[in-house]
């Protein structure tokens, strides 16, 4: 299955700073979702943005979607040490197809 | 929301043995279950799609005789890793589509397989 690209692969920031992660995908989508995964753990769904939406907020999270560029970004504001995790974008193409995950960004927030 | 229960959460087995991983949909019927594999510091890669009552569809490069998938009921899908080798050590996670949720997918908690 096709897999999108995410950058950066790894990001290290100080607590309180903002973290931005980017995701690109290859074909038209129904929606794009962002997930968090703590080391060795399962996935936590963060936010979904539909193909007809351009921006969405949830708490300290802000997601943008540019379908013309086939890209999305996740912004975490005022980061905390507890935000340390891997973050993945996942695209939903159509119907009963599986989610396709990007390669992920490993975020480290230093207290 | 919809819950998929995955067991075991971790397992250690010897080379050459088989391991079965179960995923149960607790409060909905999952006609389709997706199985992913994740190697350390990598992303989730789709292994196969299982459909209740029919044969699973495997992704290119995934050996169907090694990774046996059974989806005999609307609430249970199993993945059996046969003749496990150390290179099969990975994190396996299942996912099901649940149209009643806002984002349509729910994931099991994953199984950490270590083959020694």
mmCIF file of C-alpha atoms in Angstrom:
data_model
loop_
_atom_site.group_PDB
_atom_site.id
_atom_site.type_symbol
_atom_site.label_atom_id
_atom_site.label_comp_id
_atom_site.label_asym_id
_atom_site.label_seq_id
_atom_site.Cartn_x
_atom_site.Cartn_y
_atom_site.Cartn_z
ATOM 1 C CA UNK A 1 0.000 0.000 0.000
ATOM 2 C CA UNK A 2 1.186 3.518 -0.682
ATOM 3 C CA UNK A 3 2.663 5.349 2.206
ATOM 4 C CA UNK A 4 3.022 9.048 2.643
ATOM 5 C CA UNK A 5 6.075 10.931 3.685
ATOM 6 C CA UNK A 6 6.398 12.797 6.920
ATOM 7 C CA UNK A 7 8.939 15.292 7.982
ATOM 8 C CA UNK A 8 10.826 15.725 10.045
ATOM 9 C CA UNK A 9 11.561 12.121 10.950
ATOM 10 C CA UNK A 10 12.622 13.280 14.384
ATOM 11 C CA UNK A 11 12.089 16.524 16.244
ATOM 12 C CA UNK A 12 13.467 17.626 19.578
ATOM 13 C CA UNK A 13 12.172 20.768 21.260
ATOM 14 C CA UNK A 14 12.025 22.440 24.653
ATOM 15 C CA UNK A 15 8.894 22.342 26.738
ATOM 16 C CA UNK A 16 6.654 25.282 25.910
ATOM 17 C CA UNK A 17 7.749 25.499 22.293
ATOM 18 C CA UNK A 18 5.515 24.642 19.357
ATOM 19 C CA UNK A 19 6.047 21.498 17.305
ATOM 20 C CA UNK A 20 5.123 21.246 13.639
ATOM 21 C CA UNK A 21 5.006 18.025 11.699
ATOM 22 C CA UNK A 22 4.236 17.660 8.033
ATOM 23 C CA UNK A 23 2.726 14.866 6.016
ATOM 24 C CA UNK A 24 2.402 14.364 2.286
ATOM 25 C CA UNK A 25 0.374 11.749 0.478
ATOM 26 C CA UNK A 26 0.035 10.506 -3.042
ATOM 27 C CA UNK A 27 -3.567 10.211 -4.213
ATOM 28 C CA UNK A 28 -6.959 11.764 -3.498
ATOM 29 C CA UNK A 29 -8.362 11.100 -0.058
ATOM 30 C CA UNK A 30 -11.641 11.118 1.848
ATOM 31 C CA UNK A 31 -10.011 12.320 5.015
ATOM 32 C CA UNK A 32 -6.691 12.460 6.810
ATOM 33 C CA UNK A 33 -6.167 11.529 10.425
ATOM 34 C CA UNK A 34 -3.394 12.064 12.921
ATOM 35 C CA UNK A 35 -2.446 9.520 15.563
ATOM 36 C CA UNK A 36 -0.041 9.473 18.467
ATOM 37 C CA UNK A 37 1.839 6.430 19.637
ATOM 38 C CA UNK A 38 3.816 6.252 22.830
ATOM 39 C CA UNK A 39 6.795 3.938 22.718
ATOM 40 C CA UNK A 40 5.682 0.330 22.491
ATOM 41 C CA UNK A 41 2.030 1.216 22.879
ATOM 42 C CA UNK A 42 -1.092 1.331 20.766
ATOM 43 C CA UNK A 43 -2.423 4.224 18.747
ATOM 44 C CA UNK A 44 -4.311 7.208 20.083
ATOM 45 C CA UNK A 45 -6.523 9.030 17.618
ATOM 46 C CA UNK A 46 -5.905 12.768 17.734
ATOM 47 C CA UNK A 47 -7.867 14.477 15.015
ATOM 48 C CA UNK A 48 -9.519 13.929 11.652
ATOM 49 C CA UNK A 49 -9.757 16.447 8.856
ATOM 50 C CA UNK A 50 -12.019 15.834 5.891
ATOM 51 C CA UNK A 51 -10.978 16.479 2.321
ATOM 52 C CA UNK A 52 -13.277 19.504 2.090
ATOM 53 C CA UNK A 53 -11.821 21.101 5.218
ATOM 54 C CA UNK A 54 -8.713 23.243 5.339
ATOM 55 C CA UNK A 55 -8.082 23.664 9.050
ATOM 56 C CA UNK A 56 -9.210 22.099 12.274
ATOM 57 C CA UNK A 57 -8.468 22.685 15.933
ATOM 58 C CA UNK A 58 -8.665 20.494 18.974
ATOM 59 C CA UNK A 59 -7.227 21.859 22.192
ATOM 60 C CA UNK A 60 -3.519 22.485 21.605
ATOM 61 C CA UNK A 61 -3.662 20.770 18.226
ATOM 62 C CA UNK A 62 -4.072 22.488 14.901
ATOM 63 C CA UNK A 63 -4.249 20.550 11.672
ATOM 64 C CA UNK A 64 -4.213 21.953 8.173
ATOM 65 C CA UNK A 65 -4.913 20.210 4.908
ATOM 66 C CA UNK A 66 -3.918 21.351 1.434
ATOM 67 C CA UNK A 67 -5.431 18.960 -1.067
ATOM 68 C CA UNK A 68 -3.846 20.762 -4.016
ATOM 69 C CA UNK A 69 -0.420 19.984 -2.587
ATOM 70 C CA UNK A 70 -1.532 16.691 -1.061
ATOM 71 C CA UNK A 71 -0.110 17.690 2.265
ATOM 72 C CA UNK A 72 -1.114 18.213 5.872
ATOM 73 C CA UNK A 73 0.515 19.647 8.945
ATOM 74 C CA UNK A 74 0.041 19.056 12.644
ATOM 75 C CA UNK A 75 0.920 21.831 15.040
ATOM 76 C CA UNK A 76 1.172 21.182 18.759
ATOM 77 C CA UNK A 77 1.309 24.413 20.694
ATOM 78 C CA UNK A 78 2.884 24.936 24.097
ATOM 79 C CA UNK A 79 4.344 21.452 24.090
ATOM 80 C CA UNK A 80 4.730 19.413 27.249
ATOM 81 C CA UNK A 81 7.055 16.571 28.156
ATOM 82 C CA UNK A 82 4.014 14.289 28.012
ATOM 83 C CA UNK A 83 3.690 15.058 24.296
ATOM 84 C CA UNK A 84 6.843 12.997 23.688
ATOM 85 C CA UNK A 85 5.716 10.279 21.288
ATOM 86 C CA UNK A 86 5.629 9.283 17.637
ATOM 87 C CA UNK A 87 3.041 10.998 15.491
ATOM 88 C CA UNK A 88 1.600 9.475 12.335
ATOM 89 C CA UNK A 89 -0.672 10.777 9.670
ATOM 90 C CA UNK A 90 -3.012 8.271 8.087
ATOM 91 C CA UNK A 91 -5.051 8.662 4.962
ATOM 92 C CA UNK A 92 -8.468 7.242 4.272
ATOM 93 C CA UNK A 93 -8.873 6.827 0.546
ATOM 94 C CA UNK A 94 -12.331 5.445 0.023
ATOM 95 C CA UNK A 95 -14.949 2.889 0.975
ATOM 96 C CA UNK A 96 -13.815 -0.008 3.067
ATOM 97 C CA UNK A 97 -10.126 0.439 2.415
ATOM 98 C CA UNK A 98 -7.597 0.436 5.255
ATOM 99 C CA UNK A 99 -5.872 3.498 6.581
ATOM 100 C CA UNK A 100 -2.467 4.108 5.049
ATOM 101 C CA UNK A 101 0.067 5.466 7.496
ATOM 102 C CA UNK A 102 2.865 7.912 6.932
ATOM 103 C CA UNK A 103 6.352 7.162 8.154
ATOM 104 C CA UNK A 104 5.896 9.179 11.308
ATOM 105 C CA UNK A 105 7.688 11.851 13.277
ATOM 106 C CA UNK A 106 9.365 11.058 16.586
ATOM 107 C CA UNK A 107 8.856 14.035 18.862
ATOM 108 C CA UNK A 108 10.913 14.561 21.981
ATOM 109 C CA UNK A 109 9.893 17.364 24.323
ATOM 110 C CA UNK A 110 12.593 18.204 26.814
ATOM 111 C CA UNK A 111 11.553 19.556 30.183
ATOM 112 C CA UNK B 1 -17.101 4.212 20.977
ATOM 113 C CA UNK B 2 -16.341 0.947 19.263
ATOM 114 C CA UNK B 3 -13.764 -1.219 20.969
ATOM 115 C CA UNK B 4 -11.488 -3.866 19.527
ATOM 116 C CA UNK B 5 -9.931 -6.102 22.132
ATOM 117 C CA UNK B 6 -6.591 -7.594 21.127
ATOM 118 C CA UNK B 7 -4.835 -10.434 22.932
ATOM 119 C CA UNK B 8 -2.226 -11.151 23.976
ATOM 120 C CA UNK B 9 -0.592 -7.793 24.536
ATOM 121 C CA UNK B 10 2.804 -9.393 24.441
ATOM 122 C CA UNK B 11 4.176 -12.861 23.779
ATOM 123 C CA UNK B 12 7.582 -14.493 23.671
ATOM 124 C CA UNK B 13 7.942 -17.690 21.718
ATOM 125 C CA UNK B 14 10.681 -19.970 20.515
ATOM 126 C CA UNK B 15 11.763 -20.156 16.909
ATOM 127 C CA UNK B 16 9.725 -22.638 14.957
ATOM 128 C CA UNK B 17 6.608 -22.393 17.061
ATOM 129 C CA UNK B 18 3.317 -20.758 16.140
ATOM 130 C CA UNK B 19 1.592 -17.863 17.836
ATOM 131 C CA UNK B 20 -2.045 -16.831 17.560
ATOM 132 C CA UNK B 21 -3.189 -13.262 18.027
ATOM 133 C CA UNK B 22 -6.885 -12.511 18.520
ATOM 134 C CA UNK B 23 -8.883 -9.413 17.835
ATOM 135 C CA UNK B 24 -12.466 -9.180 18.993
ATOM 136 C CA UNK B 25 -14.908 -6.409 18.268
ATOM 137 C CA UNK B 26 -16.756 -5.960 21.545
ATOM 138 C CA UNK B 27 -19.749 -3.820 20.734
ATOM 139 C CA UNK B 28 -20.096 -3.938 16.997
ATOM 140 C CA UNK B 29 -19.821 -6.321 14.103
ATOM 141 C CA UNK B 30 -16.605 -6.115 12.138
ATOM 142 C CA UNK B 31 -17.104 -7.526 8.679
ATOM 143 C CA UNK B 32 -13.594 -6.411 7.796
ATOM 144 C CA UNK B 33 -10.470 -6.384 9.918
ATOM 145 C CA UNK B 34 -7.124 -4.936 8.915
ATOM 146 C CA UNK B 35 -3.846 -6.330 10.221
ATOM 147 C CA UNK B 36 -0.752 -4.185 10.474
ATOM 148 C CA UNK B 37 2.845 -4.868 11.439
ATOM 149 C CA UNK B 38 5.239 -2.340 12.900
ATOM 150 C CA UNK B 39 8.970 -2.855 13.249
ATOM 151 C CA UNK B 40 10.893 -0.758 15.794
ATOM 152 C CA UNK B 41 11.078 2.910 14.926
ATOM 153 C CA UNK B 42 9.077 2.353 11.773
ATOM 154 C CA UNK B 43 5.520 3.002 10.717
ATOM 155 C CA UNK B 44 2.553 0.668 10.514
ATOM 156 C CA UNK B 45 2.515 -1.402 7.373
ATOM 157 C CA UNK B 46 -0.634 -3.140 6.233
ATOM 158 C CA UNK B 47 -0.197 -6.887 6.099
ATOM 159 C CA UNK B 48 -3.626 -8.117 5.134
ATOM 160 C CA UNK B 49 -7.321 -7.463 5.071
ATOM 161 C CA UNK B 50 -9.603 -10.107 6.476
ATOM 162 C CA UNK B 51 -13.254 -10.378 5.561
ATOM 163 C CA UNK B 52 -15.746 -12.409 7.533
ATOM 164 C CA UNK B 53 -16.485 -15.676 5.808
ATOM 165 C CA UNK B 54 -13.951 -15.336 3.012
ATOM 166 C CA UNK B 55 -10.234 -15.550 2.389
ATOM 167 C CA UNK B 56 -7.990 -12.759 3.502
ATOM 168 C CA UNK B 57 -6.307 -10.456 1.029
ATOM 169 C CA UNK B 58 -2.581 -10.130 1.600
ATOM 170 C CA UNK B 59 -0.326 -7.245 0.696
ATOM 171 C CA UNK B 60 2.537 -7.805 -1.664
ATOM 172 C CA UNK B 61 5.461 -9.453 0.064
ATOM 173 C CA UNK B 62 3.432 -10.924 2.940
ATOM 174 C CA UNK B 63 3.462 -14.717 2.965
ATOM 175 C CA UNK B 64 -0.076 -15.988 3.319
ATOM 176 C CA UNK B 65 1.082 -19.435 4.398
ATOM 177 C CA UNK B 66 3.137 -17.933 7.174
ATOM 178 C CA UNK B 67 0.616 -15.414 8.441
ATOM 179 C CA UNK B 68 -2.667 -17.270 8.633
ATOM 180 C CA UNK B 69 -5.715 -15.104 9.039
ATOM 181 C CA UNK B 70 -9.096 -16.432 10.041
ATOM 182 C CA UNK B 71 -12.212 -14.295 10.262
ATOM 183 C CA UNK B 72 -14.803 -16.895 11.063
ATOM 184 C CA UNK B 73 -17.293 -14.624 12.790
ATOM 185 C CA UNK B 74 -18.366 -11.013 12.744
ATOM 186 C CA UNK B 75 -16.653 -10.389 16.064
ATOM 187 C CA UNK B 76 -13.418 -12.340 15.860
ATOM 188 C CA UNK B 77 -10.412 -12.244 13.581
ATOM 189 C CA UNK B 78 -7.201 -14.123 14.310
ATOM 190 C CA UNK B 79 -3.673 -13.883 12.976
ATOM 191 C CA UNK B 80 -1.439 -16.909 13.423
ATOM 192 C CA UNK B 81 2.268 -16.522 12.860
ATOM 193 C CA UNK B 82 3.436 -19.984 11.890
ATOM 194 C CA UNK B 83 6.957 -21.311 12.281
ATOM 195 C CA UNK B 84 8.023 -18.037 13.795
ATOM 196 C CA UNK B 85 11.541 -16.729 13.245
ATOM 197 C CA UNK B 86 13.348 -13.918 15.064
ATOM 198 C CA UNK B 87 12.752 -11.639 12.074
ATOM 199 C CA UNK B 88 9.013 -11.965 12.739
ATOM 200 C CA UNK B 89 9.514 -10.152 16.020
ATOM 201 C CA UNK B 90 7.389 -7.065 15.683
ATOM 202 C CA UNK B 91 4.358 -5.172 16.942
ATOM 203 C CA UNK B 92 1.142 -6.471 15.386
ATOM 204 C CA UNK B 93 -2.023 -4.412 15.535
ATOM 205 C CA UNK B 94 -5.504 -4.927 14.178
ATOM 206 C CA UNK B 95 -8.048 -2.381 13.082
ATOM 207 C CA UNK B 96 -11.688 -2.474 12.150
ATOM 208 C CA UNK B 97 -13.962 -0.065 10.404
ATOM 209 C CA UNK B 98 -16.770 1.271 12.536
ATOM 210 C CA UNK B 99 -19.050 3.595 10.598
ATOM 211 C CA UNK B 100 -20.801 4.674 13.793
ATOM 212 C CA UNK B 101 -17.718 6.514 15.042
ATOM 213 C CA UNK B 102 -16.637 9.910 13.867
ATOM 214 C CA UNK B 103 -13.513 8.651 12.196
ATOM 215 C CA UNK B 104 -14.587 5.195 11.227
ATOM 216 C CA UNK B 105 -11.648 3.135 12.509
ATOM 217 C CA UNK B 106 -10.837 1.566 15.818
ATOM 218 C CA UNK B 107 -7.584 -0.154 16.725
ATOM 219 C CA UNK B 108 -6.638 -2.974 19.014
ATOM 220 C CA UNK B 109 -4.004 -2.243 21.620
ATOM 221 C CA UNK B 110 -1.398 -4.260 19.758
ATOM 222 C CA UNK B 111 0.654 -7.391 20.384
ATOM 223 C CA UNK B 112 4.394 -7.285 20.920
ATOM 224 C CA UNK B 113 5.812 -10.545 19.533
ATOM 225 C CA UNK B 114 9.347 -11.550 20.410
ATOM 226 C CA UNK B 115 10.748 -14.703 18.832
ATOM 227 C CA UNK B 116 13.823 -16.121 20.532
#
